[in-house]
Short mmCIF file of C-alpha atoms and ligand atoms in Angstrom, two decimals:
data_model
loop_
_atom_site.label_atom_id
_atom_site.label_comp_id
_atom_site.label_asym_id
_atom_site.label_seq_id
_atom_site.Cartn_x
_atom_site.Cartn_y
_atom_site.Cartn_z
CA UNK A 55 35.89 -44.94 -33.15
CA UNK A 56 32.96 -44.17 -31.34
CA UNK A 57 29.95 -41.45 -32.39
CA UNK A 58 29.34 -38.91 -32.74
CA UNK A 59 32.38 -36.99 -31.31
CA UNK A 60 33.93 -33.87 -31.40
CA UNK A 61 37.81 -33.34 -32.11
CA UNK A 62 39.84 -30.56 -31.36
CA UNK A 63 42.83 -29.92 -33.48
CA UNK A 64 45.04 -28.73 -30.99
CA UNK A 65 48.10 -27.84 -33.12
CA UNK A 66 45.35 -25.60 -34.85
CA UNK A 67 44.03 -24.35 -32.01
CA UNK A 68 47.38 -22.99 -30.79
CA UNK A 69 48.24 -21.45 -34.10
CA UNK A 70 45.14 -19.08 -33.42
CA UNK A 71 45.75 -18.55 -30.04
CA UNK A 72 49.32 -17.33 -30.25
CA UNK A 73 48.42 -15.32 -33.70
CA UNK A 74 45.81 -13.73 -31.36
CA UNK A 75 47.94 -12.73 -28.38
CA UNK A 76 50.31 -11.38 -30.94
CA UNK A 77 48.02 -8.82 -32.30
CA UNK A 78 46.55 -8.17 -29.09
CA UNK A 79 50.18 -7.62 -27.65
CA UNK A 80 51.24 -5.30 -30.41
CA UNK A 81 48.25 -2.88 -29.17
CA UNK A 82 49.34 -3.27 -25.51
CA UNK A 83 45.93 -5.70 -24.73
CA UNK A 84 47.02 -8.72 -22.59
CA UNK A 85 44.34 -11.80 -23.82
CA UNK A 86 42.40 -13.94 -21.30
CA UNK A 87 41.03 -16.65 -23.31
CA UNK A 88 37.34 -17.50 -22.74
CA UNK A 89 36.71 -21.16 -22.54
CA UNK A 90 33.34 -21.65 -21.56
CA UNK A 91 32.61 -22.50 -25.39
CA UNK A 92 34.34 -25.85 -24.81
CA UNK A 93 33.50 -26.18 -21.02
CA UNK A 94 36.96 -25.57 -19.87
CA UNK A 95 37.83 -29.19 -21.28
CA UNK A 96 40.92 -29.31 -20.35
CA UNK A 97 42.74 -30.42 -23.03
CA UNK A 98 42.33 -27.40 -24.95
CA UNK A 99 43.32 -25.29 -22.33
CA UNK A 100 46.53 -26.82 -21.85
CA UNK A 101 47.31 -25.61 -25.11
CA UNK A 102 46.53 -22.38 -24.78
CA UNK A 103 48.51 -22.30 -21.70
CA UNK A 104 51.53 -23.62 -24.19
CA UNK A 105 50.89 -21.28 -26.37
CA UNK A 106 51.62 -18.44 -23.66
CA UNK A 107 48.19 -17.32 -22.32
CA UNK A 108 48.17 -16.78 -19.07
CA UNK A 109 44.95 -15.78 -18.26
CA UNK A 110 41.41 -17.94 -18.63
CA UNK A 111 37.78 -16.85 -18.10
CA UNK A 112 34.74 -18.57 -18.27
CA UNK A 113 30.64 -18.33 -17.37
CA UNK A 114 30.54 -20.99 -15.58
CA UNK A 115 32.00 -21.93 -12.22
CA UNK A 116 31.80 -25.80 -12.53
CA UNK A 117 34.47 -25.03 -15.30
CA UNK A 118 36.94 -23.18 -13.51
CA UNK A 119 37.10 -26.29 -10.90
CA UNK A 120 37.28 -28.37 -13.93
CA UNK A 121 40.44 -26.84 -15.22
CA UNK A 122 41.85 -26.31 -11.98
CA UNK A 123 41.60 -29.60 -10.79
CA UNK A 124 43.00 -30.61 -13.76
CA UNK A 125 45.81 -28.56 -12.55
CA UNK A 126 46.00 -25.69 -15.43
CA UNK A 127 47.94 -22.63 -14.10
CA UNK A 128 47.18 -19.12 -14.23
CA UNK A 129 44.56 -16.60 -13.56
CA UNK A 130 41.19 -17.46 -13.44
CA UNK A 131 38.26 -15.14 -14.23
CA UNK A 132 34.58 -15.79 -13.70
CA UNK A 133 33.27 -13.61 -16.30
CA UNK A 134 29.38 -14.26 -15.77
CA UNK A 135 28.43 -11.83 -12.67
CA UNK A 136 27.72 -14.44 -9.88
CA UNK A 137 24.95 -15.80 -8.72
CA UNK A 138 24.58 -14.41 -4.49
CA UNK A 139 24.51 -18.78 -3.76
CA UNK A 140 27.54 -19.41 -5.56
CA UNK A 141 29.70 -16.97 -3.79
CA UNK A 142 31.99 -19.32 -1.80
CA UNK A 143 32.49 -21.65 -4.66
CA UNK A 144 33.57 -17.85 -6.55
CA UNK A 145 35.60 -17.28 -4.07
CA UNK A 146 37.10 -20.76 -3.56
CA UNK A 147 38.28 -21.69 -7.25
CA UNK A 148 38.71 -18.36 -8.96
CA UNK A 149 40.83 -15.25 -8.58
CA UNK A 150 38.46 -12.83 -10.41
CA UNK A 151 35.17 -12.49 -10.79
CA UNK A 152 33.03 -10.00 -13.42
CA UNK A 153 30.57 -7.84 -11.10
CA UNK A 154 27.85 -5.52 -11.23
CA UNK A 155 25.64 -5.83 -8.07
CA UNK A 156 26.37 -4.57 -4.96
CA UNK A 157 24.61 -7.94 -2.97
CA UNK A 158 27.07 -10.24 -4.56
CA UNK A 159 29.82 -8.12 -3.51
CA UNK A 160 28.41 -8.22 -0.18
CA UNK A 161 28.08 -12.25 -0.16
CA UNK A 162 31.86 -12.70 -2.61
CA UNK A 163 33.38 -10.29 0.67
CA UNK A 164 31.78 -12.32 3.52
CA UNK A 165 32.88 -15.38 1.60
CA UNK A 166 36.43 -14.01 1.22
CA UNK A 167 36.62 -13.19 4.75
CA UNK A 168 35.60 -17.09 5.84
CA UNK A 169 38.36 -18.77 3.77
CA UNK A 170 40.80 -15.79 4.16
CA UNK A 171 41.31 -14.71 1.08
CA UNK A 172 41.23 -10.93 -0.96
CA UNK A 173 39.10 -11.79 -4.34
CA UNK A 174 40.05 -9.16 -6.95
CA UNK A 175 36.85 -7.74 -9.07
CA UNK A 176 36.25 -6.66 -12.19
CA UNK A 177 32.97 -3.56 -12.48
CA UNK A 178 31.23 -4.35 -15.26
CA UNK A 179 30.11 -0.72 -16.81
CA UNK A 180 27.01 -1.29 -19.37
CA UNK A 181 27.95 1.26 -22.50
CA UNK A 182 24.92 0.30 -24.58
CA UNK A 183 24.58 -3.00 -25.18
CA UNK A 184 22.34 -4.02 -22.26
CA UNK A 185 23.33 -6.74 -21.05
CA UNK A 186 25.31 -6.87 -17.85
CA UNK A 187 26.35 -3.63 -16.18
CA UNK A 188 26.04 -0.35 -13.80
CA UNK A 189 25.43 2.51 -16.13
CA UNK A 190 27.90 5.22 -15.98
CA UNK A 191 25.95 7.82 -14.31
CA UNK A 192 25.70 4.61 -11.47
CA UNK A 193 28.93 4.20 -11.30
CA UNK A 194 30.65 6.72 -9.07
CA UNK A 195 28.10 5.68 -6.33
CA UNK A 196 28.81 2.03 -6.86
CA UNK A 197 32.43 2.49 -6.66
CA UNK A 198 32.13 4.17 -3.06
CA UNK A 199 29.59 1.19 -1.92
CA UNK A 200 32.16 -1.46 -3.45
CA UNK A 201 35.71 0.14 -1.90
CA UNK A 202 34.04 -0.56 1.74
CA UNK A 203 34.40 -4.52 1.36
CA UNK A 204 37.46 -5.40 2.78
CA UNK A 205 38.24 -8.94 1.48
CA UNK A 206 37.60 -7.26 -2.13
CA UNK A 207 39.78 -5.27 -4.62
CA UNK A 208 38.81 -3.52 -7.56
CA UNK A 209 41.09 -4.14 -10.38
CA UNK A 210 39.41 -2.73 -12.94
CA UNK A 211 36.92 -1.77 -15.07
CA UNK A 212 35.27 -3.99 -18.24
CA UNK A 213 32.88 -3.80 -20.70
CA UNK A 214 30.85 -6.02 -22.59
CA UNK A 215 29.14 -5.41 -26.41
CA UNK A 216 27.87 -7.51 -29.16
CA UNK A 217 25.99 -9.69 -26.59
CA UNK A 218 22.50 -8.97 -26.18
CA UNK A 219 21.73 -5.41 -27.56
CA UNK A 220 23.77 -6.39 -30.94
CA UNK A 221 25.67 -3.19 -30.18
CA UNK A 222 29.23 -2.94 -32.04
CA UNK A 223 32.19 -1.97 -30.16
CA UNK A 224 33.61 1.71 -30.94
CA UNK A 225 36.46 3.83 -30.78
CA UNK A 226 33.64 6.02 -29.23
CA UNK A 227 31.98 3.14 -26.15
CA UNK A 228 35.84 1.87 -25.86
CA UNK A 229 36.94 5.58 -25.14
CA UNK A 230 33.93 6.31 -22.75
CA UNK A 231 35.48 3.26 -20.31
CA UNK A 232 38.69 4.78 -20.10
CA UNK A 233 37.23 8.40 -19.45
CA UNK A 234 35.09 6.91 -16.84
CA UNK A 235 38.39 4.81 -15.40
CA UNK A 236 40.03 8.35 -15.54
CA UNK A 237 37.05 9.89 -13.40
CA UNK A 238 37.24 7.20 -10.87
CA UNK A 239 41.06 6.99 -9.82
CA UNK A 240 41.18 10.73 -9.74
CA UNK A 241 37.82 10.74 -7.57
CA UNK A 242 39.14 7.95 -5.57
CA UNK A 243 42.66 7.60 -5.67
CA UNK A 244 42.98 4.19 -6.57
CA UNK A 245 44.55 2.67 -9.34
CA UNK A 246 42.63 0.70 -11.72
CA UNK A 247 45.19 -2.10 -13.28
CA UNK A 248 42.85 -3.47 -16.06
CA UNK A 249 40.26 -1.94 -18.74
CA UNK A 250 39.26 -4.79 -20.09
CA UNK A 251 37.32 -4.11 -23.48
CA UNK A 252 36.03 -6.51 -25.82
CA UNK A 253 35.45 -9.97 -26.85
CA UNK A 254 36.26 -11.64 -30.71
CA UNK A 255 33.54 -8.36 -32.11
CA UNK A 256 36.18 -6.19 -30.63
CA UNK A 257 39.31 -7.78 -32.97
CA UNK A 258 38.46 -4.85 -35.74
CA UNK A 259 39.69 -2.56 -33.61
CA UNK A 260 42.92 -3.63 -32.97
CA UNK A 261 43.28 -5.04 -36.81
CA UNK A 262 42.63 -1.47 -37.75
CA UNK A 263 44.98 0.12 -35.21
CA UNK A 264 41.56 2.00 -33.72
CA UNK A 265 41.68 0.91 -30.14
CA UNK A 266 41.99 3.62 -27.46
CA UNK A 267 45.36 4.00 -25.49
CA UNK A 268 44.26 2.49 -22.05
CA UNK A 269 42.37 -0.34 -23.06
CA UNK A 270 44.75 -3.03 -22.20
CA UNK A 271 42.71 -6.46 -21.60
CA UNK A 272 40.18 -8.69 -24.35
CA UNK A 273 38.74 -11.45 -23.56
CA UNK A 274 39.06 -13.68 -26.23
CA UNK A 275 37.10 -17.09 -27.09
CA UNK A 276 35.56 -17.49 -30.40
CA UNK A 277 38.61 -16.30 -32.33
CA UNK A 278 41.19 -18.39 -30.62
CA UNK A 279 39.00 -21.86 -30.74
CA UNK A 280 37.19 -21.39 -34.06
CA UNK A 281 38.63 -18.54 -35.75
CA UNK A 282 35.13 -16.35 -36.65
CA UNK A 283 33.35 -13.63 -35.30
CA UNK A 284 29.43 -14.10 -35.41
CA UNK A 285 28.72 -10.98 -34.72
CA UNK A 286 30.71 -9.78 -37.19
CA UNK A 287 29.92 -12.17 -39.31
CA UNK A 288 33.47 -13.11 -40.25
CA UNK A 289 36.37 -15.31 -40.47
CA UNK A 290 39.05 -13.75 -38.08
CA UNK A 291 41.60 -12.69 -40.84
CA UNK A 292 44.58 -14.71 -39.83
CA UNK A 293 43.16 -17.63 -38.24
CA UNK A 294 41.67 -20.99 -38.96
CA UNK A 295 38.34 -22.68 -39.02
CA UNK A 296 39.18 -25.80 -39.20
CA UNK A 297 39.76 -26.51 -35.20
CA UNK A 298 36.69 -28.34 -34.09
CA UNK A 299 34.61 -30.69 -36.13
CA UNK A 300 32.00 -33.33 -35.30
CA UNK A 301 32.32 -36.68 -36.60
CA UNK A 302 28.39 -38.82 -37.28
CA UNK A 303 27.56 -41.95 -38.18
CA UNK A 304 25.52 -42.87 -41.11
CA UNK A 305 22.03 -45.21 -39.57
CA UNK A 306 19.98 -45.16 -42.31
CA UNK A 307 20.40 -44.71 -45.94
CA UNK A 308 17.53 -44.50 -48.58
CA UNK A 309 16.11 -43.07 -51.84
CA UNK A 310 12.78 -41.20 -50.37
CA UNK A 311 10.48 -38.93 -51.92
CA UNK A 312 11.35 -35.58 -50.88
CA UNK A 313 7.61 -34.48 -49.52
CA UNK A 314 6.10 -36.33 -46.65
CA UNK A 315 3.51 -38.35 -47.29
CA UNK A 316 -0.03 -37.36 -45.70
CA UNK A 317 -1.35 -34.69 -43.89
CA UNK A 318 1.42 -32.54 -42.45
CA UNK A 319 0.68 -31.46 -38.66
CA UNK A 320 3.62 -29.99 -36.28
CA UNK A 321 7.10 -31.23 -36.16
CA UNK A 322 8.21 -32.79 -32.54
CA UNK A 323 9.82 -28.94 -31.94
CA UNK A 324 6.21 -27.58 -32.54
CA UNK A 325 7.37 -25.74 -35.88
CA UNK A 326 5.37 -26.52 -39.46
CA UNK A 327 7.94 -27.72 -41.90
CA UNK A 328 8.01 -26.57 -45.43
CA UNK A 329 9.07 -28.60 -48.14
CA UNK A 330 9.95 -28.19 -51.37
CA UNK A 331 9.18 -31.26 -53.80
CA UNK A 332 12.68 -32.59 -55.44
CA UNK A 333 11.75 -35.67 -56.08
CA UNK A 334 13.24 -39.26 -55.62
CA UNK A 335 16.60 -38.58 -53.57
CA UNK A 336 18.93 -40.43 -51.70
CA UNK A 337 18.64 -39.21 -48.00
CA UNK A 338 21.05 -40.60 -45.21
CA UNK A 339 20.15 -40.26 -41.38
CA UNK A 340 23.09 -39.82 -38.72
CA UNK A 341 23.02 -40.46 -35.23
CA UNK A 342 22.92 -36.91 -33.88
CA UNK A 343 20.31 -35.26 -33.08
CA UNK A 344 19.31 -31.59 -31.91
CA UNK A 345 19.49 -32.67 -28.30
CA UNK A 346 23.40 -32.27 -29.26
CA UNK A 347 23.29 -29.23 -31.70
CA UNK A 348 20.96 -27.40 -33.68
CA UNK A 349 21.78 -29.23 -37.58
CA UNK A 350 21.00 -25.29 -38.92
CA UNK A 351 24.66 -24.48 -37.00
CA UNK A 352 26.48 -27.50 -38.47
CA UNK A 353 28.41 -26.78 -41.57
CA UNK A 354 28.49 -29.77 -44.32
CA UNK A 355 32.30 -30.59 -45.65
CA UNK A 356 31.83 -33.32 -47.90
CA UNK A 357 30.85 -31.22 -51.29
CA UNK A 358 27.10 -32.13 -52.05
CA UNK A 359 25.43 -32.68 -49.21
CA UNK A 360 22.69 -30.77 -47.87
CA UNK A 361 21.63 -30.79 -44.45
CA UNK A 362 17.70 -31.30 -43.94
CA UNK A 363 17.21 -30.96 -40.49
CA UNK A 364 16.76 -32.98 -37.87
CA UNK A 365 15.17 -34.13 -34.76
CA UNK A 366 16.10 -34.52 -30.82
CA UNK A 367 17.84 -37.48 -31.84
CA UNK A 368 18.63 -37.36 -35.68
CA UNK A 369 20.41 -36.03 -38.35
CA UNK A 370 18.63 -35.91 -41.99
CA UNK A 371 21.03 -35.13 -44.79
CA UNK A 372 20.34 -35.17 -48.81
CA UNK A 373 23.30 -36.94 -49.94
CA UNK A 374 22.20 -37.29 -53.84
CA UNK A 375 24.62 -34.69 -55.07
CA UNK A 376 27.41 -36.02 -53.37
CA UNK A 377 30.43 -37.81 -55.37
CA UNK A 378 31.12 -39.36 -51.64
CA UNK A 379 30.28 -42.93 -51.38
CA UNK A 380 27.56 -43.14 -48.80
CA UNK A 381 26.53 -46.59 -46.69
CA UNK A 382 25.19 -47.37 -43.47
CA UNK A 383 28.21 -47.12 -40.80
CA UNK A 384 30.18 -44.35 -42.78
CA UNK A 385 31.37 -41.39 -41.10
CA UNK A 386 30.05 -37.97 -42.11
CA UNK A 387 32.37 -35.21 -40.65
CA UNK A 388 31.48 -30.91 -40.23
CA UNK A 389 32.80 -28.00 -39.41
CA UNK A 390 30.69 -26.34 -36.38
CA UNK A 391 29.96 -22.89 -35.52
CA UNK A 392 30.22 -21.32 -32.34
CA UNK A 393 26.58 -22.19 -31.24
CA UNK A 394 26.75 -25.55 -32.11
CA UNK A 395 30.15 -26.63 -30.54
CA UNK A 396 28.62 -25.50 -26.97
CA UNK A 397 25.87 -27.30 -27.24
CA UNK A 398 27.82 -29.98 -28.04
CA UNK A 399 30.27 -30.01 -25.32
CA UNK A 400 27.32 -29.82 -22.91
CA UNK A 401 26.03 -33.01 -24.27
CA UNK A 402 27.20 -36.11 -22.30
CA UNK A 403 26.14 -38.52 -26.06
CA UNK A 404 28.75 -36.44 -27.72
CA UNK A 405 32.44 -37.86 -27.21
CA UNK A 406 35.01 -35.61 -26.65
CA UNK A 407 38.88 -36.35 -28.45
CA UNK A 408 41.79 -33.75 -29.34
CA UNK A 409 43.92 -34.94 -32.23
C1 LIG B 258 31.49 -15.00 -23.87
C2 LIG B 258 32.09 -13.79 -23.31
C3 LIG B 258 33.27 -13.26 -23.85
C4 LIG B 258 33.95 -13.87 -25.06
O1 LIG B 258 33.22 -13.67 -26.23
P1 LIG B 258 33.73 -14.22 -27.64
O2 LIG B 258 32.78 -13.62 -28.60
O3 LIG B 258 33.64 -15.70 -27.59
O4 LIG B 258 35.12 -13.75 -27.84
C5 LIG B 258 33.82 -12.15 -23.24
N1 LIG B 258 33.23 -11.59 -22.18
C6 LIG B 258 32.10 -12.06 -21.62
C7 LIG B 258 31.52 -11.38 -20.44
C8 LIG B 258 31.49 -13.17 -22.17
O5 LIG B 258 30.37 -13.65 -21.62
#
């Protein structure tokens, strides 16, 4: 079969996703499943939609069209705040969209109004983490601006953590959305259908029965499609990890010495390697390279291998430990993190298969 490629185990996949929406459901939290991890490849997201998830978000808007054209059902959320030249594509091939400016919501209304539609919004509220968001002292004032577009409802308020300030999600940030929902449909008198509160860092809270009482939306995508949490730096208890692997192909197989030979400059990424001096050992090279994913994010299965690093367009593995048979044309397979299966799926080298 042709390499490298990337399979999805959907049968695996779908165990997660339902085990997810079941613990979710238990604490009242409906789960829209983030796909932009795999690109919205539809596939995948037929599955989910099997396994009963109803609801699908992703960063990207090229996705969305992706997976509607491809004819999945449901709601779709943009859930990175759009870009002011994107708006009529927004408007045109999803139902939601994440905000936090008051210009895009100008732009997403006047787009609305053209293709006569109402796009429902989501305020992002920034609770410490820094990344997107009006700060809650902001927010009142934004609210006010935001109920005067008329091709635009607000359906709620979300939250985003463990992103780019690190920050953990609380009992204590959770709680300060719902206060701040409180404040709004009193002020306002509107009704705010969805706090949505957390991503895969957010799972603990649920697992430990600490989530708020008003909190009643997640989105969800590393848990469901690879069962960890990297910023929690866990395996999801109750999931797998085995969904998504990437299959190589052996190109070169030698015993090399260990240090380079000669005077050691910069490598091609304009870092100064480090070596340590093993010896003789038998090194194979695979036909991936970091163009595709970064080899530090890979993670070895075949006992006894240890991966070396790599360059744009290959793969450097120690294979002397290993009780594998190794030749030129085998098939190395790993297990991928987060990180490294989006960088795959964005690669057009990398072949895409569900089994
Ligand atoms: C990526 C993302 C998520 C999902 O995060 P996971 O850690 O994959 O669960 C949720 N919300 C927003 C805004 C995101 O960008």
């Amino acid at each position: 079969m042709k390499c490298p490629r990337i399979e999805f185990d959907l049968q695996k996949i779908r165990q997660n996703a339902e085990y997810i929406k079941e613990i979710c459901s238990k604490s009242g939290v409906q789960v829209m499943a983030v796909t932009k991890g795999y690109c919205g490849y539809p596939p995948v997201v037929k599955e989910l939609y099997n396994a009963g998830i109803r609801n699908f978000g992703d960063s990207r808007i090229e996705n969305i069209k992706r997976m509607r054209e491809a004819g999945i059902k449901g709601e779709m959320t943009l859930i990175r705040i759009p870009m002011i030249s994107e708006a009529e594509e927004v408007v045109q091939w999803a139902d939601v969209s994440l905000n936090s400016e008051i210009k895009v919501l100008q732009a997403l209304d006047n787009a609305a109004k053209k293709q006569e539609k109402i796009h429902k919004i989501i305020l992002m509220v920034d609770v410490g983490d820094l990344r997107e968001g009006v700060l809650p002292d902001d927010l009142e004032g934004f609210v006010s601006e935001a109920l005067a577009f008329e091709n635009l409802k607000i359906i709620g308020l979300g939250f985003n953590v463990g992103c780019f300030g690190g920050v953990l999600p609380t009992e204590e940030n959770t709680q300060l959305l719902i206060d701040l929902a409180q404040n709004i449909q009193d002020k306002f008198g509107i009704k705010l259908d969805i706090l949505s509160g957390g991503s895969t860092c957010a799972l603990p809270l649920i697992e430990k029965n600490e989530l708020p009482q008003g909190i009643n939306q997640f989105r969800i995508g590393e848990a469901i499609i690879i069962g960890r949490d990297s910023t929690g730096n866990r395996c999801v208890p109750g999931t797998r990890q085995d969904t998504v692997k990437l299959v190589a192909e052996v190109i070169e197989l030698k015993r090399k010495p260990s240090m380079p030979i000669g005077k050691i400059g910069k490598d091609a990424f304009g870092n100064t390697p480090v070596f340590e001096d093993k010896g003789i050992r038998l090194r194979a090279i695979l036909a991936v390279g970091r163009q595709d994913a970064d080899p530090e994010k890979l993670i070895p299965l075949t006992d006894g291998i240890e991966i070396l690093g790599g360059s744009s367009d290959h793969l450097l593995i120690d294979v002397t430990d290993s009780e594998d048979k190794f030749f030129v044309g085998k098939e190395v397979t790993f297990g991928l993190t987060y990180g490294a299966m989006l960088r795959l799926m964005t690669s057009e080298y990398v072949k895409k298969i569900t089994i």
